[in-house]
mmCIF file of C-alpha atoms in Angstrom:
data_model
loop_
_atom_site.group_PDB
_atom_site.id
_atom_site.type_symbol
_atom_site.label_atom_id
_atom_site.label_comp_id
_atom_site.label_asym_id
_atom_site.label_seq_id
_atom_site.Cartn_x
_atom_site.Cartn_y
_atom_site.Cartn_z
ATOM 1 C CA UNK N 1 21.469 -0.556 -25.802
ATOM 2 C CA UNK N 2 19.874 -1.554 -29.492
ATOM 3 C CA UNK N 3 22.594 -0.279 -32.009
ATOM 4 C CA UNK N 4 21.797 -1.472 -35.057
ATOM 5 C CA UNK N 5 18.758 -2.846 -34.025
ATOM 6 C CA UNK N 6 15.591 -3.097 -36.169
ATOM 7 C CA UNK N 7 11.954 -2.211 -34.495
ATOM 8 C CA UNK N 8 8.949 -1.918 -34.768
ATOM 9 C CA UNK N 9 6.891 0.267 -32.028
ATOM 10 C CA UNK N 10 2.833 0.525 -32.623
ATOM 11 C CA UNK N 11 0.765 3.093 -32.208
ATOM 12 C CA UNK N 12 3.740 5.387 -31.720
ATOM 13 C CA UNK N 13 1.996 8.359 -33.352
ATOM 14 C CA UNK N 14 1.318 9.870 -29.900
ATOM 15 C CA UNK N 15 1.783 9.132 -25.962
ATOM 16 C CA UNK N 16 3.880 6.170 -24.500
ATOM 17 C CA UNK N 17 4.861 4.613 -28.016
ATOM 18 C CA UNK N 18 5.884 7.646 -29.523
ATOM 19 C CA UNK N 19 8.281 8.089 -26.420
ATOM 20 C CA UNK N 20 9.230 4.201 -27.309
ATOM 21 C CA UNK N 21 10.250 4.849 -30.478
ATOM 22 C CA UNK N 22 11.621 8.068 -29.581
ATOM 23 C CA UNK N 23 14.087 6.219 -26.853
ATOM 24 C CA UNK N 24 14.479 3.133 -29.082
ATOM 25 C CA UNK N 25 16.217 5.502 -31.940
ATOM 26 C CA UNK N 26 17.943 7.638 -29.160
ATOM 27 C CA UNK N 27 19.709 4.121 -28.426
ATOM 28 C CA UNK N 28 20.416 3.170 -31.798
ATOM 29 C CA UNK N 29 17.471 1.628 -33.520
ATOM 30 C CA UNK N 30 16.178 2.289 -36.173
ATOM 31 C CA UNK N 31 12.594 2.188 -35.849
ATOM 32 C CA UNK N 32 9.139 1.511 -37.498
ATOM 33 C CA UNK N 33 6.931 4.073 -36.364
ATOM 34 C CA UNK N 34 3.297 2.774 -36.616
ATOM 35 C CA UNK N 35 0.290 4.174 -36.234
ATOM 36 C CA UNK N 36 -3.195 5.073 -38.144
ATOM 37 C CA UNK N 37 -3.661 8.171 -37.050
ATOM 38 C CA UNK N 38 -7.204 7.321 -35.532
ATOM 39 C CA UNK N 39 -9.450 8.965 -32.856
ATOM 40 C CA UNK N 40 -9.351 7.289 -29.316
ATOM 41 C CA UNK N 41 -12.088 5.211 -29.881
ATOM 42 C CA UNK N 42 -10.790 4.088 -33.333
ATOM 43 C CA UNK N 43 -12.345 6.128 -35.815
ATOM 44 C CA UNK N 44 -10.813 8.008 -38.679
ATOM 45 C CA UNK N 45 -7.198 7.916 -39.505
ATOM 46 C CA UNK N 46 -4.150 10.196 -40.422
ATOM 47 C CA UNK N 47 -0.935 9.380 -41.373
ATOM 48 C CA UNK N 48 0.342 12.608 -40.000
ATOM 49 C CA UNK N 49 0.941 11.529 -36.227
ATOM 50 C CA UNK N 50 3.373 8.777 -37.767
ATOM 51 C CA UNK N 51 5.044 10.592 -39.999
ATOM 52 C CA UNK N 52 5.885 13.351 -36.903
ATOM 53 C CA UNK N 53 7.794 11.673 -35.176
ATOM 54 C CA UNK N 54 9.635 9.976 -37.826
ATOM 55 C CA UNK N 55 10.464 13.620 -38.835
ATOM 56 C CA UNK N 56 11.531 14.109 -35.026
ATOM 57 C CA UNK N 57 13.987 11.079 -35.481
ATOM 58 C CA UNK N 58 15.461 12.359 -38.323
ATOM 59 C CA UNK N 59 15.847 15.462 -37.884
ATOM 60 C CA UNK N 60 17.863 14.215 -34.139
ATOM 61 C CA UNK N 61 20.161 12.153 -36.811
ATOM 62 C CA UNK N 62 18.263 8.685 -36.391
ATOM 63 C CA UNK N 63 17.006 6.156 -38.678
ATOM 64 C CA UNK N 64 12.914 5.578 -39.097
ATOM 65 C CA UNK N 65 10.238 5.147 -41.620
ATOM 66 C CA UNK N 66 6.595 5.689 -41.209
ATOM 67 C CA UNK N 67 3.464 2.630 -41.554
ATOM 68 C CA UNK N 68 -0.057 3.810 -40.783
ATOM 69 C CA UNK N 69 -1.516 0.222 -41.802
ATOM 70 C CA UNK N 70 -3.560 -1.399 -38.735
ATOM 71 C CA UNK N 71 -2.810 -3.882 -35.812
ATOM 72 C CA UNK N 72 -6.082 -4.742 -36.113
ATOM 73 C CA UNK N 73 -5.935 -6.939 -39.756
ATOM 74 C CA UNK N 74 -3.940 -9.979 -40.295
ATOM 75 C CA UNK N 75 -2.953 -9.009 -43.390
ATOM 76 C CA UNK N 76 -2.320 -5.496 -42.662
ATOM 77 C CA UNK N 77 -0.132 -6.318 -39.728
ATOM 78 C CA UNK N 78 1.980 -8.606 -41.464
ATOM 79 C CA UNK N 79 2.454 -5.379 -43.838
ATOM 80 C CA UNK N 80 3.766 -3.706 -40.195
ATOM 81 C CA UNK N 81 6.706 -6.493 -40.191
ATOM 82 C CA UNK N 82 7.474 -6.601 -44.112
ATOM 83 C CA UNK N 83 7.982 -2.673 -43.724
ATOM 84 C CA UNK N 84 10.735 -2.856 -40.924
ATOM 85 C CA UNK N 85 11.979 -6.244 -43.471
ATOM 86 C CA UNK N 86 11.743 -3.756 -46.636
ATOM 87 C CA UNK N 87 12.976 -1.087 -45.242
ATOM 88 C CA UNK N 88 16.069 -2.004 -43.223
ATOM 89 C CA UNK N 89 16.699 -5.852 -43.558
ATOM 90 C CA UNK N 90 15.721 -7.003 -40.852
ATOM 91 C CA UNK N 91 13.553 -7.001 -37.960
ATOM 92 C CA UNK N 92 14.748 -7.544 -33.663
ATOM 93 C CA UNK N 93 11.983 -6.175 -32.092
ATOM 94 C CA UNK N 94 8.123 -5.584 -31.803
ATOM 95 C CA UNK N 95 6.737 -2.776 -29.098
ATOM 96 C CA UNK N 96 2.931 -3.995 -29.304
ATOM 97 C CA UNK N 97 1.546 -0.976 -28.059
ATOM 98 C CA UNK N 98 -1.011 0.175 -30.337
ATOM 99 C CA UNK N 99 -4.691 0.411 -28.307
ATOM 100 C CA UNK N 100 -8.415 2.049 -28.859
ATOM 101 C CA UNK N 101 -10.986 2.517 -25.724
ATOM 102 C CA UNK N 102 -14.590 1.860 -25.991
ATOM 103 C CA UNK N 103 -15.375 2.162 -22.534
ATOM 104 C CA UNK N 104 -19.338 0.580 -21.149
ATOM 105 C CA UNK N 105 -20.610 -0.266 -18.279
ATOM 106 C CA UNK N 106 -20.706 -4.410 -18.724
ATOM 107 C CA UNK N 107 -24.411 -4.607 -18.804
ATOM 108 C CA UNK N 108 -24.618 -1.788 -21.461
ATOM 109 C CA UNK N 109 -21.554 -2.772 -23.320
ATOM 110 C CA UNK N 110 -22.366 -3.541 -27.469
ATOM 111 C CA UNK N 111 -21.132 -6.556 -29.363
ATOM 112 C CA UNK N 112 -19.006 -3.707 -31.638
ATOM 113 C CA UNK N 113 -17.398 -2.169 -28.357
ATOM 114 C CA UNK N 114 -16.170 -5.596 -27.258
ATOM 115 C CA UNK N 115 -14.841 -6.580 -30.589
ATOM 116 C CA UNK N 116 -13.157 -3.645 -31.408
ATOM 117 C CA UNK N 117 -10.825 -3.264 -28.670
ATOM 118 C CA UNK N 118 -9.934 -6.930 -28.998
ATOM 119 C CA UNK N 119 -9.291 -6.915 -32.066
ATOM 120 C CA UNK N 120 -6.702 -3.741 -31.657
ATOM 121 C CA UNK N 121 -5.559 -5.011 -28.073
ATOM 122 C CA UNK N 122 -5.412 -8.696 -28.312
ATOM 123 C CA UNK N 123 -5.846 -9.361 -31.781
ATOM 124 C CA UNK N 124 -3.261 -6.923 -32.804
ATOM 125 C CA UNK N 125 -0.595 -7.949 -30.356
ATOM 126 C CA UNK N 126 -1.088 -12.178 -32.044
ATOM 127 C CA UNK N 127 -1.045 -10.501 -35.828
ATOM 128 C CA UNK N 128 2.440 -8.612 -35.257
ATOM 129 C CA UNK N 129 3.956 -10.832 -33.264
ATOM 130 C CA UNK N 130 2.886 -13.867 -35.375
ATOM 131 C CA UNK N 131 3.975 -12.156 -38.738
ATOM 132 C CA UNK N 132 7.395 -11.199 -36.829
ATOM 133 C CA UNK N 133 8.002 -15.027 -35.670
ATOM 134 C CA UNK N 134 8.683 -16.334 -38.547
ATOM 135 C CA UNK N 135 11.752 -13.824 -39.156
ATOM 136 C CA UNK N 136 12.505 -14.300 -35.387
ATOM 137 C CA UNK N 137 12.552 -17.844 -35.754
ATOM 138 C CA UNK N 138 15.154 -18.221 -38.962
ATOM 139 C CA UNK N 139 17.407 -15.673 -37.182
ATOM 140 C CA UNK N 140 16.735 -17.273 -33.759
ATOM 141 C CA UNK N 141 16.208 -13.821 -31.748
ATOM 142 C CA UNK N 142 14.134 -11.840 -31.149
ATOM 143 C CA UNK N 143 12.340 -9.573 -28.320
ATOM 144 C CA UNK N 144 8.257 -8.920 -28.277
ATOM 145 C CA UNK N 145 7.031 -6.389 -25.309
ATOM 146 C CA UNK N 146 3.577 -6.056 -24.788
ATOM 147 C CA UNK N 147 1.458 -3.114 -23.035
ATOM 148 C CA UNK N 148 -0.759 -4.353 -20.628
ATOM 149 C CA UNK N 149 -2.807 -2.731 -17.703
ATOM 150 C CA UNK N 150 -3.650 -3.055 -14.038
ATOM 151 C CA UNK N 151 -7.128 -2.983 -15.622
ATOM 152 C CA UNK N 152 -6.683 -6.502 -16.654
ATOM 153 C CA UNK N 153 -4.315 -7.597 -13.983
ATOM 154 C CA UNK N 154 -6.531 -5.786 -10.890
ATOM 155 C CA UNK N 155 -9.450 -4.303 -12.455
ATOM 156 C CA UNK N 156 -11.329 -1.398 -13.354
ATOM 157 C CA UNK N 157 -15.090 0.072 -13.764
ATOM 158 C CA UNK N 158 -16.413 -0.121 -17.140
ATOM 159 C CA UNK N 159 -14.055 -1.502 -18.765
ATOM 160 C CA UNK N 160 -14.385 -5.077 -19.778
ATOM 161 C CA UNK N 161 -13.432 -5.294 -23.079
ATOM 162 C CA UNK N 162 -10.339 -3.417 -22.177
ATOM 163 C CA UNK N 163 -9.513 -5.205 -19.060
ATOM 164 C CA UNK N 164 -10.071 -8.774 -20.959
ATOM 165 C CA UNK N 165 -8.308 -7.747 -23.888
ATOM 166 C CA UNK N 166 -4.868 -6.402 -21.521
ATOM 167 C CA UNK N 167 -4.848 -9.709 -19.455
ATOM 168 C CA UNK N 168 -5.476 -12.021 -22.341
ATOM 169 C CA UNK N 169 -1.741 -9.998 -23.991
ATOM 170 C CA UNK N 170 -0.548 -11.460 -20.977
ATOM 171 C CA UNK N 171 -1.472 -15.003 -21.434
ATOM 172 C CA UNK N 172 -0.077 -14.528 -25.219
ATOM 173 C CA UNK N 173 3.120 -13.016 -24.134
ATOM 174 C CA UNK N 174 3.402 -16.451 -21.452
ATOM 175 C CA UNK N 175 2.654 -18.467 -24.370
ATOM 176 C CA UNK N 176 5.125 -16.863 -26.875
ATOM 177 C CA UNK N 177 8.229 -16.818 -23.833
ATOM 178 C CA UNK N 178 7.708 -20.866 -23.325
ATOM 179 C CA UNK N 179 6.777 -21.937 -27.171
ATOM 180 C CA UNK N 180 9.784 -19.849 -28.682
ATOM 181 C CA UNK N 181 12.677 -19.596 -25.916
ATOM 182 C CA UNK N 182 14.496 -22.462 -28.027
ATOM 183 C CA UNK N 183 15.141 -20.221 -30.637
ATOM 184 C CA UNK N 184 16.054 -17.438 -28.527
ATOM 185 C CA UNK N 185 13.381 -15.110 -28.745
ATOM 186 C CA UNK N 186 12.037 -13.570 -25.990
ATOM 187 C CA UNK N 187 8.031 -12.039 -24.629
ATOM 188 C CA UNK N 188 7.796 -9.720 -21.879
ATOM 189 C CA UNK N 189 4.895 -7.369 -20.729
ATOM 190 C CA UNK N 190 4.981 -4.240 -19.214
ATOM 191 C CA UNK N 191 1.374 -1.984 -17.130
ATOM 192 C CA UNK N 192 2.156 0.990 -17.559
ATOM 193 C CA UNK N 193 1.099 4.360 -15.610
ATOM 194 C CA UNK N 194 1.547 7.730 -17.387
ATOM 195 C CA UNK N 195 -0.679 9.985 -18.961
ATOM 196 C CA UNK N 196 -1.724 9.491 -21.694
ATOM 197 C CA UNK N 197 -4.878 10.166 -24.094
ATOM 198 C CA UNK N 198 -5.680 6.793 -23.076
ATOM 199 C CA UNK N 199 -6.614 8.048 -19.545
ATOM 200 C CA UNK N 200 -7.731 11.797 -20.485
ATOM 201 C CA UNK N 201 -11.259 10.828 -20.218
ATOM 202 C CA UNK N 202 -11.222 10.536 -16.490
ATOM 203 C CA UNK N 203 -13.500 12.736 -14.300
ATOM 204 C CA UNK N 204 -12.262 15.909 -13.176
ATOM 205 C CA UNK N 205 -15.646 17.122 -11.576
ATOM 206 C CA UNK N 206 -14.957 16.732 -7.749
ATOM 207 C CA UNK N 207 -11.430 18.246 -5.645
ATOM 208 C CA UNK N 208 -10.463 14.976 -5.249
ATOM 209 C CA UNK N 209 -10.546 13.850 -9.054
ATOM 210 C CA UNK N 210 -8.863 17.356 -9.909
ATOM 211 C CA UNK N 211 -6.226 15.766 -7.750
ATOM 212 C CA UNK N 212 -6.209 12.089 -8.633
ATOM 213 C CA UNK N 213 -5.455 13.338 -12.206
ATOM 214 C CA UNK N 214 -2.754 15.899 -11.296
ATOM 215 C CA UNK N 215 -0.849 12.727 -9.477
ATOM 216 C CA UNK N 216 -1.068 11.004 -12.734
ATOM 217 C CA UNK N 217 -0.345 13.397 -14.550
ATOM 218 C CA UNK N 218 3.307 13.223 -13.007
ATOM 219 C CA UNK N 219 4.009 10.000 -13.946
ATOM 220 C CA UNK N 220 5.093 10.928 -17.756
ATOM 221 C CA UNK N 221 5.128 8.363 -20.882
ATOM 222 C CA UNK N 222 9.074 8.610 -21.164
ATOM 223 C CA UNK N 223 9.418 7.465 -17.734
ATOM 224 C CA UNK N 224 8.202 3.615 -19.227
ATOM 225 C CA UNK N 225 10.214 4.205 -22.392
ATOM 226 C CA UNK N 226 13.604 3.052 -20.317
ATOM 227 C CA UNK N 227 12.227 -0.458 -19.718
ATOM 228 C CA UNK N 228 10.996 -1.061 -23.039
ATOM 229 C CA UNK N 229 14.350 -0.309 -24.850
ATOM 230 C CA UNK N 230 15.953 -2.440 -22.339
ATOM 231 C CA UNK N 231 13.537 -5.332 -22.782
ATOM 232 C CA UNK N 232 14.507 -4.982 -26.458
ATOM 233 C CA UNK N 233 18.322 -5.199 -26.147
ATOM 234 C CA UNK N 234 20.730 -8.241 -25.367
ATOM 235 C CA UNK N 235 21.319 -7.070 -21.903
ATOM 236 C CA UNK N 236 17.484 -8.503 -21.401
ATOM 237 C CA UNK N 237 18.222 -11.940 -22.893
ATOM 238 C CA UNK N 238 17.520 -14.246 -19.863
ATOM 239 C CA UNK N 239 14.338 -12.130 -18.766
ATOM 240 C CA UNK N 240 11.594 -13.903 -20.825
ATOM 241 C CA UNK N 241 7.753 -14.512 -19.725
ATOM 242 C CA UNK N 242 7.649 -11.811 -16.987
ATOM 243 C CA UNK N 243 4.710 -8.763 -16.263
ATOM 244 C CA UNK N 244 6.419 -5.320 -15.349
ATOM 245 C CA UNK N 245 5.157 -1.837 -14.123
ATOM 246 C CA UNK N 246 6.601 1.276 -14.387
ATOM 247 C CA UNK N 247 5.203 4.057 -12.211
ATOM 248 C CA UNK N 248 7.164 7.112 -12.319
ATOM 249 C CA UNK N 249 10.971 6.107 -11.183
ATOM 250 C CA UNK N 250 9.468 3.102 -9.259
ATOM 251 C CA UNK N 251 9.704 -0.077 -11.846
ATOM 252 C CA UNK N 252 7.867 -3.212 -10.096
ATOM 253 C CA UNK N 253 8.230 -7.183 -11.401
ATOM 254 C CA UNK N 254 4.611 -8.233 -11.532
ATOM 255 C CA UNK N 255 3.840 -11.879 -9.596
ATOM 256 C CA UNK N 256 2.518 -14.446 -11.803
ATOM 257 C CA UNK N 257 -1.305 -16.136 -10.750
ATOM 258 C CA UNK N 258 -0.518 -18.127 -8.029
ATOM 259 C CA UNK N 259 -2.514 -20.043 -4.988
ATOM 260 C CA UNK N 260 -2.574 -18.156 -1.842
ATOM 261 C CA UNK N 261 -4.005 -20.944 0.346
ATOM 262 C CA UNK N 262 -5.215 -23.805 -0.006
ATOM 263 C CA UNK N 263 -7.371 -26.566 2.118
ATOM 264 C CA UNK N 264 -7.541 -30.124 2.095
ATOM 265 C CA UNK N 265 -10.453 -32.532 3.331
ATOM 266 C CA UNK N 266 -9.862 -36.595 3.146
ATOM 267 C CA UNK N 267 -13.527 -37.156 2.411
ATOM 268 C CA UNK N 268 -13.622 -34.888 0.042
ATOM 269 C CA UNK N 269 -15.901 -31.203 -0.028
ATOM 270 C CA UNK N 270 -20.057 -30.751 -0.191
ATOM 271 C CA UNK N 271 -21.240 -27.192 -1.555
ATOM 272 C CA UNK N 272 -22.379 -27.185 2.496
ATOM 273 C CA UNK N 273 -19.282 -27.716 3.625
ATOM 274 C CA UNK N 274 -17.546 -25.506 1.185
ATOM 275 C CA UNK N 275 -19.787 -23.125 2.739
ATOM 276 C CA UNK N 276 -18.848 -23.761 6.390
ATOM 277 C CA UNK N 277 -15.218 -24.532 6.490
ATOM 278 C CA UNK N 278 -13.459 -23.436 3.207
ATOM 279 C CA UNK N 279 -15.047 -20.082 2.433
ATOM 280 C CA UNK N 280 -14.271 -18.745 6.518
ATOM 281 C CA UNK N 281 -10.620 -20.238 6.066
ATOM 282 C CA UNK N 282 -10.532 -18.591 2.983
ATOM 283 C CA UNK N 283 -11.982 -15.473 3.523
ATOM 284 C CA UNK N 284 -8.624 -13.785 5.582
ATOM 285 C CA UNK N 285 -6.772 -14.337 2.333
ATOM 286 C CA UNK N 286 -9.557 -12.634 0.366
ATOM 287 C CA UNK N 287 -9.214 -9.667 2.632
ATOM 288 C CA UNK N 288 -5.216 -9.515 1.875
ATOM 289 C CA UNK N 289 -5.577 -9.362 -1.638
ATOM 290 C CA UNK N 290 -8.057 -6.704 -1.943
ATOM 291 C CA UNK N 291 -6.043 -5.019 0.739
ATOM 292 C CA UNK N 292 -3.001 -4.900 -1.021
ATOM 293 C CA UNK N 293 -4.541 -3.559 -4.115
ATOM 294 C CA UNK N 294 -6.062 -0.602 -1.843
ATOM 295 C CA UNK N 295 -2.593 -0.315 -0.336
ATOM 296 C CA UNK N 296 -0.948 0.393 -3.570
ATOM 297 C CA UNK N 297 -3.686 2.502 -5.045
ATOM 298 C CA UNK N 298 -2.756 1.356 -8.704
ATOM 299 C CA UNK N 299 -5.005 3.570 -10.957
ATOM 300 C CA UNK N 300 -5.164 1.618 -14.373
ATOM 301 C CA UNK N 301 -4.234 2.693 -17.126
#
């Protein structure tokens, strides 16, 4: 599906992008492995989880080179690009995957826990995929897929920073699909669910956690490797702008914000009458939505 393709897959070191870049070279890539090495909340850094599974490429007969420099820099990400560049002439592809947690309670959160996780997140998916636009651009193709979550699309306790960071890559992926589909190059996003590190943290204390987490558990990260290598490769070139979830063997196309309902009043709306005739006609769709987010029990990841 990519022969001969050149990509770039961050944080691959461990969890859903190593299976990326795992799949990516299985199909013929040759493939960037980045990561830092770094703790879940950020901290520290090793080139060693890199440098694994670049050894596991190899040693399966594929093509791949290590980069431990950060998402999280400007200048270090464009280092991410020149790398794939450098190293095999080219680049087709960026996998923005790369992610930290610092999860708080809103009210509690710090200034430091909301910036870093944007700046990994959201910050890290512009830096790559700005450094790689300019190649994109002169060679008019390219493919960008982003990892969000249903913590940004639906919601989740605790996790703010997170959830703002995940539904602002989709807003940036929207952006990229209408400002560079004249020069062929394409921005997809994909939620996710498979466990991960990213999830490990979850309670296990109660019989019904024990068994929330062996459900998820399941759903493992090469089962969203398939979708990625496909959203790199030419088979995917007239799906552009789009939100996908993988689940286990179910794959689901995300729908885009939309209105549900609307009302109209000729002389035009008071906060009182908001109150009295928009809000009741409004509530019924209010219960749908929150219904069908119960009904499909997403847990976020």
């Amino acid at each position: 599906m990519v022969e001969g393709k050149v990509v770039v897959v961050t944080g691959a070191g461990g969890g859903i992008g190593r299976d990326i870049a795992l799949a990516m070279a299985a199909h013929g890539a040759k493939v960037v492995v980045n990561d830092i090495g770094a703790a879940l909340d950020g901290a520290g850094g090793s080139a060693g989880p890199a440098q694994q599974v670049v050894d596991e490429i190899r040693a399966g007969g594929g093509q791949a080179v290590p980069s431990t420099d950060s998402v999280a820099d400007a200048a270090s990400a464009a280092r991410i690009v020149e790398c794939a560049v450098e190293s095999f002439g080219r680049i087709d592809a960026v996998v923005n995957n790369a992610g930290i947690l610092r999860d708080r309670f809103f009210h509690k959160m710090s200034v430091d826990e909301w910036d870093s996780v944007l700046k990994v997140h959201l910050y890290g998916a512009y830096f790559t995929s700005r450094a790689a636009a300019t190649h994109f651009k002169e060679q008019e193709s390219g493919a960008l897929v982003h990892m969000t979550s249903t913590s940004g699309l639906i919601g989740n306790f605790g996790q703010a920073n997170y959830a703002a960071a995940k539904l602002g890559i989709v807003a940036l992926s929207k952006s990229i699909a209408l400002d560079m589909q004249k020069f062929n190059v394409r921005s997809n996003c994909i939620a996710p669910f498979a466990w991960s590190r990213m999830i490990g943290a979850i309670p296990t204390d109660t019989d019904e956690q024990r068994a929330r987490v062996d459900k998820i558990k399941q759903m493992t990260p090469a089962k969203v490797a398939p979708l990625a290598v496909y959203l790199a490769s030419d088979a995917a070139a007239a799906v552009n702008g789009q939100i996908f979830s993988v689940r286990n063997n179910e794959i689901s196309l995300i729908s885009q914000p939309r209105p549900v309902r609307s009302i109209h009043r000729s002389e035009g709306w008071t906060p009182q009458s908001i109150a009295e005739h928009a809000m009741p006609a409004m509530r019924a769709s209010f219960f749908d939505l929150d219904r069908s987010a119960d009904v499909f029990s997403w847990d976020p990841v």
